[in-house]
């Protein structure tokens, strides 16, 4: 188990423990003075308080990201809060969709806006969410101490705000600890910048579909971005998609090796997807006999199982080739195809075109080998 997985589990256990202690001490004591005398009514009151706390925490964090991005000189590519996403398409039109996100409640994706600011500054983007949440926590505590000693509904209002403050504090701790969890938190991003804003901006550009003008590139970033704990794995991973579309498979192999050389700084998810891209390129570029030998020696059952359980487009594409060309399993192909629509919806906007092309080519390859599996044509993706 990788370090970030262990740290994530410990943090989640801490959050769960604090919530349990708070419930069985503070809230249980308050129940006797509450205006909600029925157990079910008080339980509903607590559920509403928790939901409100989670919602406000997510809203303030992403609102802080949004305003911080504007202040720092960035364009907002998409703004997501609890699956509700507002994004800008390639034509510049603002649209709405339901999509996933990499975090607890939402995700704001940005790219440097060099037309607005010569050297975009990411610190407002990464710090504003914390500032907004701290201000809200202070406000909640003020309201709590103002109303807590008043008997009746005022007391319930006080503990409603206290519960919100506790929820926001737990989310804030998760977001500001400078450690790598299962998602990219503001604290971790801040620890990774270490003054190298140029490298951070290049990573954002590669990840979210921006373009760095030639006259804005800083030669020093080519050195700093090569250092461990910088962003080269994510940058290299995003470059793989264009290489696959161009069928430059040797370059894909090199990029994956580059990612693996920084394996200690990569998440399990990134390593799995990078491995899948390597296998995908290998299957399409090598002689069938070599592929079969590689399949038997280098792709153990445990890895195949990981691929079959994953819900990301790169891994689904690879598993389709494994199931369709090497295992000749139509049932496994159909099971994987059932996950495609949701997986494609979660693909970053800057990679959708490449992923659509690669996926459809994958289906064509399977149909070429199994012409009787015509029904899989119904699963092709369109713009």
Tab-separated table of N, CA, C and O in Angstrom, residues 150-228:
chain	number	residue	atom	x	y	z
A	150	UNK	N	-29.426	30.174	25.574
A	150	UNK	CA	-30.845	30.502	25.504
A	150	UNK	C	-31.646	29.214	25.303
A	150	UNK	O	-31.388	28.452	24.379
A	151	UNK	N	-32.591	28.976	26.196
A	151	UNK	CA	-33.378	27.747	26.134
A	151	UNK	C	-34.370	27.825	24.973
A	151	UNK	O	-34.967	28.875	24.723
A	152	UNK	N	-34.562	26.688	24.283
A	152	UNK	CA	-35.526	26.629	23.195
A	152	UNK	C	-34.872	26.570	21.835
A	152	UNK	O	-33.751	26.094	21.698
A	153	UNK	N	-35.570	27.092	20.838
A	153	UNK	CA	-35.104	26.970	19.468
A	153	UNK	C	-33.792	27.716	19.247
A	153	UNK	O	-32.985	27.347	18.384
A	154	UNK	N	-33.540	28.782	20.047
A	154	UNK	CA	-32.273	29.510	19.914
A	154	UNK	C	-31.080	28.603	20.211
A	154	UNK	O	-30.023	28.706	19.598
A	155	UNK	N	-31.263	27.699	21.173
A	155	UNK	CA	-30.204	26.746	21.503
A	155	UNK	C	-29.924	25.819	20.318
A	155	UNK	O	-28.767	25.502	20.022
A	156	UNK	N	-30.985	25.397	19.643
A	156	UNK	CA	-30.808	24.535	18.462
A	156	UNK	C	-30.111	25.281	17.331
A	156	UNK	O	-29.306	24.702	16.602
A	157	UNK	N	-30.418	26.569	17.195
A	157	UNK	CA	-29.728	27.386	16.193
A	157	UNK	C	-28.237	27.456	16.528
A	157	UNK	O	-27.376	27.330	15.645
A	158	UNK	N	-27.929	27.627	17.823
A	158	UNK	CA	-26.532	27.704	18.255
A	158	UNK	C	-25.773	26.431	17.913
A	158	UNK	O	-24.665	26.476	17.362
A	159	UNK	N	-26.370	25.280	18.221
A	159	UNK	CA	-25.678	24.009	17.962
A	159	UNK	C	-25.688	23.630	16.480
A	159	UNK	O	-24.854	22.846	16.042
A	160	UNK	N	-26.621	24.191	15.747
A	160	UNK	CA	-26.575	24.035	14.282
A	160	UNK	C	-25.287	24.670	13.749
A	160	UNK	O	-24.555	24.060	12.964
A	161	UNK	N	-24.981	25.886	14.216
A	161	UNK	CA	-23.779	26.565	13.761
A	161	UNK	C	-22.519	25.904	14.310
A	161	UNK	O	-21.484	25.864	13.636
A	162	UNK	N	-22.591	25.352	15.514
A	162	UNK	CA	-21.433	24.639	16.059
A	162	UNK	C	-21.131	23.395	15.219
A	162	UNK	O	-19.959	23.102	14.923
A	163	UNK	N	-22.177	22.671	14.837
A	163	UNK	CA	-21.983	21.490	13.992
A	163	UNK	C	-21.390	21.884	12.643
A	163	UNK	O	-20.492	21.208	12.125
A	164	UNK	N	-21.876	22.983	12.090
A	164	UNK	CA	-21.303	23.477	10.823
A	164	UNK	C	-19.819	23.791	11.001
A	164	UNK	O	-18.992	23.484	10.135
A	165	UNK	N	-19.489	24.409	12.131
A	165	UNK	CA	-18.090	24.761	12.391
A	165	UNK	C	-17.222	23.522	12.509
A	165	UNK	O	-16.085	23.494	12.008
A	166	UNK	N	-17.733	22.472	13.155
A	166	UNK	CA	-16.977	21.230	13.306
A	166	UNK	C	-16.756	20.571	11.941
A	166	UNK	O	-15.642	20.144	11.610
A	167	UNK	N	-17.811	20.501	11.131
A	167	UNK	CA	-17.701	19.898	9.794
A	167	UNK	C	-16.709	20.675	8.940
A	167	UNK	O	-15.837	20.097	8.274
A	168	UNK	N	-16.821	21.997	8.975
A	168	UNK	CA	-15.906	22.826	8.184
A	168	UNK	C	-14.466	22.694	8.655
A	168	UNK	O	-13.532	22.686	7.846
A	169	UNK	N	-14.288	22.552	9.965
A	169	UNK	CA	-12.935	22.406	10.512
A	169	UNK	C	-12.299	21.101	10.062
A	169	UNK	O	-11.115	21.060	9.706
A	170	UNK	N	-13.078	20.024	10.060
A	170	UNK	CA	-12.559	18.728	9.625
A	170	UNK	C	-12.182	18.761	8.143
A	170	UNK	O	-11.131	18.247	7.741
A	171	UNK	N	-13.054	19.358	7.325
A	171	UNK	CA	-12.753	19.475	5.893
A	171	UNK	C	-11.536	20.364	5.671
A	171	UNK	O	-10.707	20.102	4.783
A	172	UNK	N	-11.410	21.406	6.487
A	172	UNK	CA	-10.289	22.326	6.361
A	172	UNK	C	-8.968	21.632	6.690
A	172	UNK	O	-7.962	21.807	5.986
A	173	UNK	N	-8.976	20.817	7.759
A	173	UNK	CA	-7.774	20.078	8.134
A	173	UNK	C	-7.338	19.169	6.995
A	173	UNK	O	-6.156	19.098	6.639
A	174	UNK	N	-8.312	18.465	6.405
A	174	UNK	CA	-8.015	17.586	5.275
A	174	UNK	C	-7.382	18.369	4.130
A	174	UNK	O	-6.447	17.898	3.473
A	175	UNK	N	-7.890	19.566	3.895
A	175	UNK	CA	-7.478	20.329	2.713
A	175	UNK	C	-6.138	21.033	2.879
A	175	UNK	O	-5.467	21.318	1.880
A	176	UNK	N	-5.713	21.332	4.125
A	176	UNK	CA	-4.511	22.148	4.298
A	176	UNK	C	-3.284	21.351	4.734
A	176	UNK	O	-2.168	21.873	4.691
A	177	UNK	N	-3.469	20.086	5.157
A	177	UNK	CA	-2.303	19.300	5.545
A	177	UNK	C	-1.410	19.089	4.320
A	177	UNK	O	-1.877	18.612	3.283
A	178	UNK	N	-0.122	19.429	4.415
A	178	UNK	CA	0.777	19.311	3.249
A	178	UNK	C	1.255	17.885	3.014
A	178	UNK	O	2.448	17.594	3.026
A	179	UNK	N	0.315	16.978	2.823
A	179	UNK	CA	0.649	15.576	2.570
A	179	UNK	C	-0.169	15.090	1.390
A	179	UNK	O	-1.231	15.646	1.068
A	180	UNK	N	0.310	14.045	0.734
A	180	UNK	CA	-0.360	13.514	-0.453
A	180	UNK	C	-1.427	12.516	-0.048
A	180	UNK	O	-1.148	11.475	0.539
A	181	UNK	N	-2.684	12.836	-0.355
A	181	UNK	CA	-3.797	11.939	-0.085
A	181	UNK	C	-4.237	11.285	-1.393
A	181	UNK	O	-3.522	11.297	-2.379
A	182	UNK	N	-5.456	10.738	-1.379
A	182	UNK	CA	-5.996	10.130	-2.591
A	182	UNK	C	-6.511	11.171	-3.575
A	182	UNK	O	-6.945	10.850	-4.667
A	183	UNK	N	-6.484	12.441	-3.186
A	183	UNK	CA	-6.825	13.525	-4.101
A	183	UNK	C	-5.848	14.678	-3.874
A	183	UNK	O	-5.162	14.740	-2.858
A	184	UNK	N	-5.793	15.599	-4.841
A	184	UNK	CA	-4.845	16.719	-4.765
A	184	UNK	C	-5.447	17.835	-3.918
A	184	UNK	O	-6.363	18.530	-4.347
A	185	UNK	N	-4.957	18.006	-2.688
A	185	UNK	CA	-5.457	19.057	-1.807
A	185	UNK	C	-4.640	20.336	-1.988
A	185	UNK	O	-3.538	20.327	-2.542
A	186	UNK	N	-5.178	21.429	-1.465
A	186	UNK	CA	-4.461	22.703	-1.567
A	186	UNK	C	-3.153	22.660	-0.789
A	186	UNK	O	-2.146	23.226	-1.222
A	187	UNK	N	-3.170	22.016	0.365
A	187	UNK	CA	-1.959	21.918	1.165
A	187	UNK	C	-0.853	21.186	0.441
A	187	UNK	O	0.313	21.599	0.471
A	188	UNK	N	-1.205	20.097	-0.245
A	188	UNK	CA	-0.202	19.335	-0.981
A	188	UNK	C	0.328	20.142	-2.164
A	188	UNK	O	1.530	20.165	-2.436
A	189	UNK	N	-0.566	20.816	-2.870
A	189	UNK	CA	-0.129	21.627	-4.007
A	189	UNK	C	0.817	22.736	-3.557
A	189	UNK	O	1.828	23.018	-4.212
A	190	UNK	N	0.506	23.368	-2.425
A	190	UNK	CA	1.374	24.421	-1.910
A	190	UNK	C	2.753	23.873	-1.556
A	190	UNK	O	3.778	24.520	-1.805
A	191	UNK	N	2.785	22.688	-0.982
A	191	UNK	CA	4.071	22.093	-0.608
A	191	UNK	C	4.892	21.723	-1.839
A	191	UNK	O	6.121	21.691	-1.784
A	192	UNK	N	4.214	21.451	-2.962
A	192	UNK	CA	4.910	21.049	-4.168
A	192	UNK	C	5.430	22.232	-4.983
A	192	UNK	O	6.399	22.101	-5.726
A	193	UNK	N	4.797	23.380	-4.853
A	193	UNK	CA	5.252	24.545	-5.622
A	193	UNK	C	6.656	24.949	-5.183
A	193	UNK	O	7.559	25.113	-6.001
A	194	UNK	N	6.837	25.099	-3.884
A	194	UNK	CA	8.149	25.453	-3.321
A	194	UNK	C	8.817	26.587	-4.101
A	194	UNK	O	10.002	26.545	-4.421
A	195	UNK	N	8.031	27.590	-4.422
A	195	UNK	CA	8.570	28.755	-5.116
A	195	UNK	C	8.661	28.623	-6.625
A	195	UNK	O	8.901	29.609	-7.322
A	196	UNK	N	8.469	27.418	-7.155
A	196	UNK	CA	8.582	27.221	-8.605
A	196	UNK	C	7.210	27.353	-9.256
A	196	UNK	O	6.578	26.377	-9.632
A	197	UNK	N	6.760	28.590	-9.367
A	197	UNK	CA	5.450	28.877	-9.943
A	197	UNK	C	5.414	28.516	-11.416
A	197	UNK	O	4.385	28.073	-11.938
A	198	UNK	N	6.539	28.678	-12.121
A	198	UNK	CA	6.597	28.375	-13.556
A	198	UNK	C	6.263	26.912	-13.811
A	198	UNK	O	5.470	26.578	-14.695
A	199	UNK	N	6.875	26.019	-13.021
A	199	UNK	CA	6.608	24.588	-13.189
A	199	UNK	C	5.158	24.263	-12.884
A	199	UNK	O	4.526	23.458	-13.568
A	200	UNK	N	4.617	24.905	-11.851
A	200	UNK	CA	3.215	24.675	-11.498
A	200	UNK	C	2.296	25.104	-12.630
A	200	UNK	O	1.344	24.407	-12.982
A	201	UNK	N	2.574	26.258	-13.223
A	201	UNK	CA	1.742	26.748	-14.323
A	201	UNK	C	1.860	25.865	-15.556
A	201	UNK	O	0.886	25.671	-16.290
A	202	UNK	N	3.059	25.323	-15.802
A	202	UNK	CA	3.216	24.413	-16.932
A	202	UNK	C	2.413	23.140	-16.711
A	202	UNK	O	1.839	22.569	-17.646
A	203	UNK	N	2.365	22.701	-15.483
A	203	UNK	CA	1.580	21.510	-15.187
A	203	UNK	C	0.090	21.776	-15.406
A	203	UNK	O	-0.627	20.963	-15.993
A	204	UNK	N	-0.397	22.919	-14.924
A	204	UNK	CA	-1.797	23.280	-15.136
A	204	UNK	C	-2.115	23.357	-16.629
A	204	UNK	O	-3.181	22.918	-17.067
A	205	UNK	N	-1.192	23.925	-17.388
A	205	UNK	CA	-1.392	24.057	-18.833
A	205	UNK	C	-1.512	22.695	-19.494
A	205	UNK	O	-2.410	22.452	-20.306
A	206	UNK	N	-0.612	21.770	-19.142
A	206	UNK	CA	-0.641	20.434	-19.736
A	206	UNK	C	-1.867	19.660	-19.296
A	206	UNK	O	-2.456	18.902	-20.060
A	207	UNK	N	-2.285	19.871	-18.056
A	207	UNK	CA	-3.370	19.082	-17.479
A	207	UNK	C	-4.738	19.539	-17.969
A	207	UNK	O	-5.632	18.722	-18.196
A	208	UNK	N	-4.904	20.839	-18.155
A	208	UNK	CA	-6.234	21.383	-18.430
A	208	UNK	C	-6.387	22.011	-19.805
A	208	UNK	O	-7.354	22.717	-20.067
A	209	UNK	N	-5.429	21.763	-20.694
A	209	UNK	CA	-5.615	22.137	-22.086
A	209	UNK	C	-5.229	23.534	-22.468
A	209	UNK	O	-5.694	24.048	-23.483
A	210	UNK	N	-4.365	24.182	-21.697
A	210	UNK	CA	-3.927	25.524	-22.061
A	210	UNK	C	-2.721	25.498	-22.979
A	210	UNK	O	-2.194	24.443	-23.311
A	211	UNK	N	-2.283	26.673	-23.390
A	211	UNK	CA	-1.116	26.807	-24.263
A	211	UNK	C	-0.198	27.877	-23.686
A	211	UNK	O	-0.633	28.970	-23.340
A	212	UNK	N	1.090	27.545	-23.578
A	212	UNK	CA	2.072	28.521	-23.107
A	212	UNK	C	2.726	29.175	-24.325
A	212	UNK	O	3.387	28.495	-25.103
A	213	UNK	N	2.548	30.485	-24.537
A	213	UNK	CA	3.193	31.160	-25.660
A	213	UNK	C	4.709	31.034	-25.550
A	213	UNK	O	5.261	30.989	-24.455
A	214	UNK	N	5.378	30.964	-26.675
A	214	UNK	CA	6.828	30.793	-26.695
A	214	UNK	C	7.543	31.891	-25.909
A	214	UNK	O	8.517	31.644	-25.219
A	215	UNK	N	7.037	33.112	-26.035
A	215	UNK	CA	7.718	34.219	-25.356
A	215	UNK	C	7.434	34.256	-23.858
A	215	UNK	O	7.974	35.094	-23.140
A	216	UNK	N	6.577	33.346	-23.373
A	216	UNK	CA	6.272	33.297	-21.941
A	216	UNK	C	6.958	32.134	-21.247
A	216	UNK	O	6.918	32.011	-20.031
A	217	UNK	N	7.567	31.248	-22.008
A	217	UNK	CA	8.217	30.090	-21.409
A	217	UNK	C	9.496	30.522	-20.700
A	217	UNK	O	10.229	31.386	-21.176
A	218	UNK	N	9.756	29.894	-19.583
A	218	UNK	CA	10.946	30.178	-18.797
A	218	UNK	C	11.875	28.981	-18.880
A	218	UNK	O	11.521	27.885	-18.490
A	219	UNK	N	13.087	29.188	-19.418
A	219	UNK	CA	14.028	28.082	-19.589
A	219	UNK	C	14.352	27.398	-18.280
A	219	UNK	O	14.637	26.205	-18.234
A	220	UNK	N	14.289	28.143	-17.161
A	220	UNK	CA	14.631	27.550	-15.882
A	220	UNK	C	13.659	26.443	-15.503
A	220	UNK	O	14.002	25.515	-14.780
A	221	UNK	N	12.422	26.532	-16.011
A	221	UNK	CA	11.423	25.526	-15.654
A	221	UNK	C	11.780	24.157	-16.207
A	221	UNK	O	11.384	23.135	-15.679
A	222	UNK	N	12.543	24.147	-17.315
A	222	UNK	CA	12.928	22.865	-17.890
A	222	UNK	C	13.844	22.091	-16.949
A	222	UNK	O	13.908	20.868	-16.985
A	223	UNK	N	14.560	22.809	-16.082
A	223	UNK	CA	15.408	22.145	-15.101
A	223	UNK	C	14.596	21.793	-13.858
A	223	UNK	O	14.639	20.669	-13.362
A	224	UNK	N	13.843	22.759	-13.347
A	224	UNK	CA	13.133	22.521	-12.096
A	224	UNK	C	12.050	21.465	-12.250
A	224	UNK	O	11.783	20.706	-11.327
A	225	UNK	N	11.443	21.396	-13.427
A	225	UNK	CA	10.350	20.443	-13.613
A	225	UNK	C	10.860	19.003	-13.668
A	225	UNK	O	10.103	18.059	-13.530
A	226	UNK	N	12.186	18.832	-13.859
A	226	UNK	CA	12.750	17.491	-13.897
A	226	UNK	C	13.037	16.939	-12.504
A	226	UNK	O	13.324	15.760	-12.339
A	227	UNK	N	12.992	17.797	-11.504
A	227	UNK	CA	13.300	17.355	-10.152
A	227	UNK	C	12.186	16.465	-9.606
A	227	UNK	O	11.023	16.663	-9.905
A	228	UNK	N	12.528	15.463	-8.773
A	228	UNK	CA	11.501	14.700	-8.081
A	228	UNK	C	10.636	15.649	-7.252
A	228	UNK	O	11.081	16.723	-6.859
